Amino acid sequence: MGSNAELLEGTVQNVLEQDSLKWIFVGGKGGVGKTTCSSIISILLATVRESVLIISTDPAHNLSDAFQQKFTKSPSLVNGFSNLYAMEIDPIVEHEDSLGSDATDGFVSELANSIPGIDEAMSFAEMLKLVQTMDYSVIVFDTAPTGHTLRLLQFPSTLEKGLGKMMTLKNRFGGLLSQMTRLFGAGDEFNEDAILGKLEGLKEVIEQVNTQFKDPDLTTFICVCIPEFLSLYETERLVQELTKFEIDTHNIIINQVIYDEEVVESKLLKARMCMQQKYLNQFYMLYDDFNITKLPLLSQEVCGVEALKAFSHNFLRPYKPSITRGTLEEVEQRVSTLGQQLKNAEAELDRLNKGKLKA
């Protein structure tokens, strides 16, 4: 594994340097730190791009928590920035918003219930239609856990199925639908052509965007994971699916890595580090042609713009542990720490002895 040293130096600098990128997806298993990573990537992009939009497509939105600022389904300027915007979309809310707008939307919503996944596909298409009218130089997607992300990639074929189902209904029942709706007082505007037109419009948008998604000059997918078995498994599944959908991916961020920098050794930490190292080695073997960025496990959450900015340097330069085992400085530090612990223990023993005497 001669290239291992090269892999250890992986960063996301390549993403910042590729100024042709229009769409950047950040995804992976739930709970691995996707929102933190996508937030920091968008902050870094804001330093080199004219305007950046970060969109959360995860129903359990964490973007507001990461930036400590409330976001809605419309783009809002992130506090402290002049060119970074954020928005959170929820397919269920979007879907409900359209239910009562007019008879056509109502029927399309009903149709959505009968075709698995088409409600999300339509909401996503509507969102993409909105985003395409906006002038952002790059858009970052903070996606839902892997299963939802894979459904998102299948949206064009889902809409195709929905359209096919509508065509079947039209061919089978002819003008019966529009006659029935007029009978119930829905009005002339409610007919199969209007419904088909709506679906066709959404399908056209999503197909245009899908073509862009398959262009490695315009789109890339950054996989976020942690050095554990389930996360490795999900990452491999995600990479395989992305390859199948012809979507470029050449960056992996491994989060929550434990480094050997505690001056007093802990058996629990040592065991955890050994387990992580086993999976880190597997990541390097499987993805030797990827940029692999390792991020350290922190003692506190990264929340708020200042904390995100402070942590962002780990995305551009490989993390270096604060101590190096076997050096004079490390041994001196360990002796100093053990000496302080001994003093604290002696003080505690003295306090307990005094307490006994009083009793």
Tab-separated table of C-alpha atoms in Angstrom:
chain	number	residue	atom	x	y	z
A	1	MET	CA	0.000	0.000	0.000
A	2	GLY	CA	2.559	2.525	-1.187
A	3	SER	CA	-0.063	5.147	-2.025
A	4	ASN	CA	-1.403	5.179	1.546
A	5	ALA	CA	0.706	8.199	2.507
A	6	GLU	CA	-0.811	10.103	-0.407
A	7	LEU	CA	-4.337	9.159	0.645
A	8	LEU	CA	-3.712	10.356	4.207
A	9	GLU	CA	-3.119	13.826	2.782
A	10	GLY	CA	-6.590	14.026	1.198
A	11	THR	CA	-8.556	17.300	1.472
A	12	VAL	CA	-11.588	18.893	-0.219
A	13	GLN	CA	-9.339	21.467	-1.926
A	14	ASN	CA	-10.126	19.786	-5.278
A	15	VAL	CA	-13.814	20.734	-4.886
A	16	LEU	CA	-12.948	24.388	-4.264
A	17	GLU	CA	-10.593	24.474	-7.242
A	18	GLN	CA	-13.128	22.984	-9.684
A	19	ASP	CA	-14.929	26.234	-10.504
A	20	SER	CA	-17.147	24.589	-13.147
A	21	LEU	CA	-19.146	22.733	-10.438
A	22	LYS	CA	-22.800	23.790	-10.217
A	23	TRP	CA	-24.269	21.019	-7.997
A	24	ILE	CA	-22.535	19.455	-4.975
A	25	PHE	CA	-24.308	16.693	-3.054
A	26	VAL	CA	-23.217	15.722	0.464
A	27	GLY	CA	-24.643	12.426	1.695
A	28	GLY	CA	-24.180	9.272	3.734
A	29	LYS	CA	-25.611	7.276	6.621
A	30	GLY	CA	-27.648	9.064	9.299
A	31	GLY	CA	-25.703	10.548	12.214
A	32	VAL	CA	-22.263	10.773	10.577
A	33	GLY	CA	-22.129	14.594	10.429
A	34	LYS	CA	-23.431	15.337	6.910
A	35	THR	CA	-24.979	18.680	7.896
A	36	THR	CA	-21.788	19.909	9.610
A	37	CYS	CA	-19.707	18.858	6.590
A	38	SER	CA	-22.066	20.385	4.012
A	39	SER	CA	-22.263	23.620	6.061
A	40	ILE	CA	-18.470	23.909	6.235
A	41	ILE	CA	-18.090	23.082	2.524
A	42	SER	CA	-20.586	25.850	1.688
A	43	ILE	CA	-18.646	28.292	3.939
A	44	LEU	CA	-15.390	27.389	2.160
A	45	LEU	CA	-17.055	27.729	-1.249
A	46	ALA	CA	-18.298	31.199	-0.252
A	47	THR	CA	-14.637	32.296	-0.073
A	48	VAL	CA	-13.983	31.368	-3.723
A	49	ARG	CA	-17.396	31.643	-5.422
A	50	GLU	CA	-19.622	34.603	-6.208
A	51	SER	CA	-22.738	33.156	-4.546
A	52	VAL	CA	-23.497	29.866	-2.775
A	53	LEU	CA	-26.842	28.271	-1.844
A	54	ILE	CA	-27.035	25.364	0.601
A	55	ILE	CA	-30.285	23.378	0.566
A	56	SER	CA	-31.360	20.801	3.144
A	57	THR	CA	-33.476	18.024	1.600
A	58	ASP	CA	-33.557	16.046	4.858
A	59	PRO	CA	-37.033	16.092	6.495
A	60	ALA	CA	-35.253	16.209	9.887
A	61	HIS	CA	-33.647	19.569	9.159
A	62	ASN	CA	-30.436	20.315	11.042
A	63	LEU	CA	-29.212	23.235	8.938
A	64	SER	CA	-30.869	25.775	11.263
A	65	ASP	CA	-29.129	24.088	14.232
A	66	ALA	CA	-25.736	24.045	12.505
A	67	PHE	CA	-25.818	27.773	11.705
A	68	GLN	CA	-27.959	28.636	14.771
A	69	GLN	CA	-30.325	30.554	12.531
A	70	LYS	CA	-33.875	29.740	11.400
A	71	PHE	CA	-34.222	28.846	7.707
A	72	THR	CA	-37.384	28.324	5.638
A	73	LYS	CA	-38.304	27.011	2.168
A	74	SER	CA	-37.126	30.347	0.697
A	75	PRO	CA	-33.403	31.198	0.503
A	76	SER	CA	-32.168	33.326	3.436
A	77	LEU	CA	-28.824	35.074	3.758
A	78	VAL	CA	-26.670	33.358	6.398
A	79	ASN	CA	-25.682	35.743	9.199
A	80	GLY	CA	-22.176	37.109	8.746
A	81	PHE	CA	-22.056	36.459	4.984
A	82	SER	CA	-22.863	38.505	1.912
A	83	ASN	CA	-22.911	35.619	-0.600
A	84	LEU	CA	-24.018	32.483	1.318
A	85	TYR	CA	-27.720	31.562	1.380
A	86	ALA	CA	-29.556	28.634	2.964
A	87	MET	CA	-32.998	27.026	2.643
A	88	GLU	CA	-34.779	23.934	3.985
A	89	ILE	CA	-37.316	22.093	1.851
A	90	ASP	CA	-39.730	19.493	3.140
A	91	PRO	CA	-41.452	17.338	0.479
A	92	ILE	CA	-44.423	16.652	2.787
A	93	VAL	CA	-45.064	20.333	3.545
A	94	GLU	CA	-44.579	21.317	-0.111
A	95	HIS	CA	-47.007	18.572	-1.058
A	96	GLU	CA	-49.645	19.752	1.418
A	97	ASP	CA	-49.236	23.385	0.350
A	98	SER	CA	-50.371	22.487	-3.144
A	99	LEU	CA	-53.379	20.395	-2.124
A	100	GLY	CA	-55.905	23.174	-2.046
A	101	SER	CA	-54.438	25.540	-4.634
A	102	ASP	CA	-56.716	24.427	-7.477
A	103	ALA	CA	-58.524	21.379	-8.734
A	104	THR	CA	-55.645	20.266	-10.967
A	105	ASP	CA	-53.094	20.404	-8.149
A	106	GLY	CA	-55.554	18.580	-5.924
A	107	PHE	CA	-55.914	15.753	-8.390
A	108	VAL	CA	-52.172	15.582	-9.015
A	109	SER	CA	-51.709	15.306	-5.246
A	110	GLU	CA	-54.210	12.461	-5.143
A	111	LEU	CA	-52.351	10.806	-7.998
A	112	ALA	CA	-49.121	11.228	-6.040
A	113	ASN	CA	-50.526	9.035	-3.272
A	114	SER	CA	-51.034	6.187	-5.726
A	115	ILE	CA	-47.490	6.188	-7.167
A	116	PRO	CA	-44.748	5.521	-4.593
A	117	GLY	CA	-42.206	8.327	-4.451
A	118	ILE	CA	-43.878	10.641	-6.984
A	119	ASP	CA	-44.831	13.194	-4.307
A	120	GLU	CA	-41.141	13.642	-3.397
A	121	ALA	CA	-40.208	13.666	-7.087
A	122	MET	CA	-42.714	16.419	-7.854
A	123	SER	CA	-41.663	18.505	-4.841
A	124	PHE	CA	-38.031	18.128	-5.820
A	125	ALA	CA	-38.825	19.066	-9.428
A	126	GLU	CA	-40.707	22.175	-8.250
A	127	MET	CA	-37.741	23.101	-6.048
A	128	LEU	CA	-35.287	22.610	-8.923
A	129	LYS	CA	-37.504	24.731	-11.164
A	130	LEU	CA	-37.333	27.483	-8.517
A	131	VAL	CA	-33.569	27.091	-8.044
A	132	GLN	CA	-32.925	27.269	-11.807
A	133	THR	CA	-34.488	30.732	-11.899
A	134	MET	CA	-32.063	31.911	-9.197
A	135	ASP	CA	-28.556	33.072	-9.992
A	136	TYR	CA	-26.244	31.064	-7.711
A	137	SER	CA	-22.813	30.011	-8.908
A	138	VAL	CA	-22.932	26.753	-6.916
A	139	ILE	CA	-25.608	24.832	-4.991
A	140	VAL	CA	-24.797	22.445	-2.117
A	141	PHE	CA	-27.346	19.778	-1.141
A	142	ASP	CA	-27.357	18.563	2.457
A	143	THR	CA	-29.185	15.322	1.689
A	144	ALA	CA	-31.238	12.929	3.798
A	145	PRO	CA	-29.748	9.556	4.882
A	146	THR	CA	-28.640	7.205	2.097
A	147	GLY	CA	-32.005	5.557	1.304
A	148	HIS	CA	-33.710	8.910	0.680
A	149	THR	CA	-30.764	10.125	-1.396
A	150	LEU	CA	-30.971	7.088	-3.669
A	151	ARG	CA	-34.685	7.764	-4.158
A	152	LEU	CA	-33.814	11.346	-5.092
A	153	LEU	CA	-31.560	10.005	-7.855
A	154	GLN	CA	-34.442	7.869	-9.139
A	155	PHE	CA	-36.850	10.835	-9.430
A	156	PRO	CA	-36.646	11.141	-13.258
A	157	SER	CA	-37.775	7.518	-13.713
A	158	THR	CA	-40.423	7.960	-10.980
A	159	LEU	CA	-41.909	10.922	-12.847
A	160	GLU	CA	-41.724	8.896	-16.062
A	161	LYS	CA	-43.850	6.196	-14.385
A	162	GLY	CA	-46.328	8.826	-13.158
A	163	LEU	CA	-46.659	10.241	-16.631
A	164	GLY	CA	-47.095	6.762	-18.068
A	165	LYS	CA	-49.871	6.042	-15.571
A	166	MET	CA	-51.643	9.274	-16.537
A	167	MET	CA	-51.379	8.419	-20.247
A	168	THR	CA	-52.853	4.982	-19.541
A	169	LEU	CA	-55.784	6.599	-17.696
A	170	LYS	CA	-56.313	9.064	-20.521
A	171	ASN	CA	-56.272	6.357	-23.200
A	172	ARG	CA	-58.558	4.086	-21.219
A	173	PHE	CA	-61.177	6.604	-20.120
A	174	GLY	CA	-60.943	9.292	-22.798
A	175	GLY	CA	-62.908	12.387	-21.837
A	176	LEU	CA	-64.676	10.664	-18.951
A	177	LEU	CA	-62.436	12.325	-16.333
A	178	SER	CA	-63.155	15.858	-17.508
A	179	GLN	CA	-66.921	15.098	-17.852
A	180	MET	CA	-67.021	13.811	-14.281
A	181	THR	CA	-65.114	16.776	-12.882
A	182	ARG	CA	-67.418	19.248	-14.670
A	183	LEU	CA	-70.362	17.311	-13.268
A	184	PHE	CA	-68.951	17.831	-9.757
A	185	GLY	CA	-68.387	21.522	-10.457
A	186	ALA	CA	-64.601	21.505	-10.645
A	187	GLY	CA	-64.602	23.702	-13.770
A	188	ASP	CA	-63.186	23.505	-17.267
A	189	GLU	CA	-59.631	24.148	-16.147
A	190	PHE	CA	-59.541	20.676	-14.596
A	191	ASN	CA	-58.852	18.177	-17.369
A	192	GLU	CA	-56.402	15.455	-18.206
A	193	ASP	CA	-54.441	17.753	-20.528
A	194	ALA	CA	-53.810	20.230	-17.682
A	195	ILE	CA	-52.676	17.416	-15.399
A	196	LEU	CA	-50.471	15.898	-18.098
A	197	GLY	CA	-49.092	19.359	-18.857
A	198	LYS	CA	-48.134	19.840	-15.209
A	199	LEU	CA	-46.412	16.464	-15.016
A	200	GLU	CA	-44.716	17.003	-18.407
A	201	GLY	CA	-43.376	20.377	-17.217
A	202	LEU	CA	-41.937	18.859	-14.048
A	203	LYS	CA	-40.509	15.913	-15.967
A	204	GLU	CA	-38.823	18.248	-18.435
A	205	VAL	CA	-37.175	20.239	-15.618
A	206	ILE	CA	-35.966	17.156	-13.800
A	207	GLU	CA	-34.627	15.611	-17.030
A	208	GLN	CA	-32.639	18.767	-17.833
A	209	VAL	CA	-31.192	18.773	-14.329
A	210	ASN	CA	-30.567	15.018	-14.472
A	211	THR	CA	-28.410	15.567	-17.576
A	212	GLN	CA	-26.389	18.101	-15.563
A	213	PHE	CA	-26.161	15.654	-12.632
A	214	LYS	CA	-24.416	13.162	-14.954
A	215	ASP	CA	-21.842	15.720	-16.078
A	216	PRO	CA	-18.720	15.461	-13.833
A	217	ASP	CA	-17.793	19.040	-14.756
A	218	LEU	CA	-21.060	20.258	-13.224
A	219	THR	CA	-21.881	17.765	-10.456
A	220	THR	CA	-20.062	15.787	-7.773
A	221	PHE	CA	-21.165	13.774	-4.751
A	222	ILE	CA	-19.210	13.903	-1.472
A	223	CYS	CA	-19.724	10.838	0.744
A	224	VAL	CA	-19.555	11.389	4.510
A	225	CYS	CA	-18.992	8.437	6.844
A	226	ILE	CA	-17.399	7.320	10.112
A	227	PRO	CA	-14.824	4.510	10.526
A	228	GLU	CA	-17.312	1.783	11.476
A	229	PHE	CA	-18.678	-1.295	9.694
A	230	LEU	CA	-22.230	-0.056	8.971
A	231	SER	CA	-20.981	3.269	7.668
A	232	LEU	CA	-18.408	1.532	5.422
A	233	TYR	CA	-21.176	-0.730	4.113
A	234	GLU	CA	-23.534	2.229	3.419
A	235	THR	CA	-20.738	4.177	1.720
A	236	GLU	CA	-19.957	1.260	-0.591
A	237	ARG	CA	-23.665	0.899	-1.401
A	238	LEU	CA	-23.893	4.635	-2.113
A	239	VAL	CA	-20.773	4.675	-4.324
A	240	GLN	CA	-22.088	1.673	-6.318
A	241	GLU	CA	-25.462	3.372	-6.844
A	242	LEU	CA	-23.848	6.672	-7.834
A	243	THR	CA	-21.743	4.806	-10.406
A	244	LYS	CA	-24.909	3.149	-11.729
A	245	PHE	CA	-26.589	6.559	-12.071
A	246	GLU	CA	-23.404	7.941	-13.728
A	247	ILE	CA	-22.924	10.565	-11.005
A	248	ASP	CA	-19.341	11.586	-10.260
A	249	THR	CA	-17.966	10.879	-6.815
A	250	HIS	CA	-14.285	11.100	-5.860
A	251	ASN	CA	-14.361	12.552	-2.337
A	252	ILE	CA	-14.935	10.750	0.952
A	253	ILE	CA	-14.942	12.519	4.318
A	254	ILE	CA	-14.305	10.194	7.277
A	255	ASN	CA	-15.608	11.951	10.362
A	256	GLN	CA	-15.166	11.308	14.111
A	257	VAL	CA	-11.699	9.759	13.864
A	258	ILE	CA	-10.035	9.233	17.262
A	259	TYR	CA	-6.367	10.239	17.295
A	260	ASP	CA	-3.815	9.026	19.829
A	261	GLU	CA	-3.300	12.328	21.616
A	262	GLU	CA	-4.390	11.640	25.195
A	263	VAL	CA	-1.376	11.898	27.509
A	264	VAL	CA	-2.886	9.324	29.887
A	265	GLU	CA	-3.765	6.125	28.041
A	266	SER	CA	-7.290	4.745	28.226
A	267	LYS	CA	-8.048	1.082	27.475
A	268	LEU	CA	-11.453	2.027	26.082
A	269	LEU	CA	-10.016	4.664	23.726
A	270	LYS	CA	-7.231	2.298	22.670
A	271	ALA	CA	-9.759	-0.431	21.791
A	272	ARG	CA	-11.875	2.083	19.868
A	273	MET	CA	-8.836	3.354	17.964
A	274	CYS	CA	-7.852	-0.197	16.964
A	275	MET	CA	-11.378	-0.839	15.667
A	276	GLN	CA	-11.380	2.438	13.720
A	277	GLN	CA	-7.951	1.730	12.221
A	278	LYS	CA	-9.231	-1.572	10.830
A	279	TYR	CA	-12.029	0.221	8.935
A	280	LEU	CA	-9.784	3.142	7.920
A	281	ASN	CA	-7.468	0.619	6.240
A	282	GLN	CA	-10.473	-0.871	4.413
A	283	PHE	CA	-11.565	2.580	3.211
A	284	TYR	CA	-8.075	3.183	1.810
A	285	MET	CA	-8.019	-0.208	0.084
A	286	LEU	CA	-11.485	0.221	-1.471
A	287	TYR	CA	-11.137	3.879	-2.491
A	288	ASP	CA	-7.472	4.278	-3.402
A	289	ASP	CA	-8.380	6.714	-6.210
A	290	PHE	CA	-10.563	8.947	-3.967
A	291	ASN	CA	-9.642	12.075	-2.026
A	292	ILE	CA	-10.080	10.882	1.557
A	293	THR	CA	-10.358	13.601	4.213
A	294	LYS	CA	-10.130	12.534	7.868
A	295	LEU	CA	-11.721	14.701	10.561
A	296	PRO	CA	-11.036	14.333	14.306
A	297	LEU	CA	-13.646	13.433	16.913
A	298	LEU	CA	-14.241	16.523	19.054
A	299	SER	CA	-15.301	16.811	22.678
A	300	GLN	CA	-18.131	19.199	21.737
A	301	GLU	CA	-20.562	19.815	18.854
A	302	VAL	CA	-19.659	22.201	16.032
A	303	CYS	CA	-22.539	24.708	16.097
A	304	GLY	CA	-22.695	28.310	14.958
A	305	VAL	CA	-20.843	30.158	12.198
A	306	GLU	CA	-17.713	30.836	14.282
A	307	ALA	CA	-17.345	27.186	15.342
A	308	LEU	CA	-17.898	26.006	11.755
A	309	LYS	CA	-15.259	28.443	10.477
A	310	ALA	CA	-12.808	27.393	13.214
A	311	PHE	CA	-13.186	23.704	12.284
A	312	SER	CA	-13.025	24.344	8.509
A	313	HIS	CA	-9.196	24.315	8.342
A	314	ASN	CA	-9.346	20.520	8.866
A	315	PHE	CA	-11.020	20.274	5.430
A	316	LEU	CA	-8.068	22.000	3.747
A	317	ARG	CA	-5.097	20.614	5.691
A	318	PRO	CA	-4.732	17.089	7.102
A	319	TYR	CA	-5.307	17.006	10.856
A	320	LYS	CA	-2.142	16.662	12.960
A	321	PRO	CA	-2.464	15.184	16.490
A	322	SER	CA	-1.444	17.585	19.263
A	323	ILE	CA	1.164	15.144	20.583
A	324	THR	CA	3.548	12.649	18.977
A	325	ARG	CA	4.164	9.434	20.905
A	326	GLY	CA	7.753	8.699	21.946
A	327	THR	CA	9.021	12.272	21.809
A	328	LEU	CA	10.661	14.030	24.769
A	329	GLU	CA	7.794	16.590	24.825
A	330	GLU	CA	5.162	13.822	24.999
A	331	VAL	CA	6.916	12.022	27.887
A	332	GLU	CA	7.375	15.301	29.813
A	333	GLN	CA	3.698	16.149	29.264
A	334	ARG	CA	2.662	12.694	30.471
A	335	VAL	CA	4.837	12.989	33.622
A	336	SER	CA	3.384	16.444	34.316
A	337	THR	CA	-0.210	15.189	33.908
A	338	LEU	CA	0.380	12.115	36.070
A	339	GLY	CA	2.042	14.339	38.722
A	340	GLN	CA	-1.012	16.622	38.774
A	341	GLN	CA	-3.346	13.616	39.053
A	342	LEU	CA	-1.269	12.263	41.955
A	343	LYS	CA	-1.508	15.614	43.772
A	344	ASN	CA	-5.295	15.686	43.246
A	345	ALA	CA	-5.623	12.113	44.541
A	346	GLU	CA	-3.516	12.903	47.635
A	347	ALA	CA	-5.663	15.993	48.350
A	348	GLU	CA	-8.823	13.892	48.023
A	349	LEU	CA	-7.380	11.203	50.354
A	350	ASP	CA	-6.430	13.871	52.893
A	351	ARG	CA	-9.953	15.326	52.780
A	352	LEU	CA	-11.518	11.869	53.330
A	353	ASN	CA	-9.177	11.100	56.264
A	354	LYS	CA	-10.106	14.403	57.946
A	355	GLY	CA	-13.765	13.550	57.465
A	356	LYS	CA	-13.259	10.165	59.174
A	357	LEU	CA	-11.513	11.770	62.182
A	358	LYS	CA	-14.410	14.210	62.650
A	359	ALA	CA	-16.919	11.355	62.563
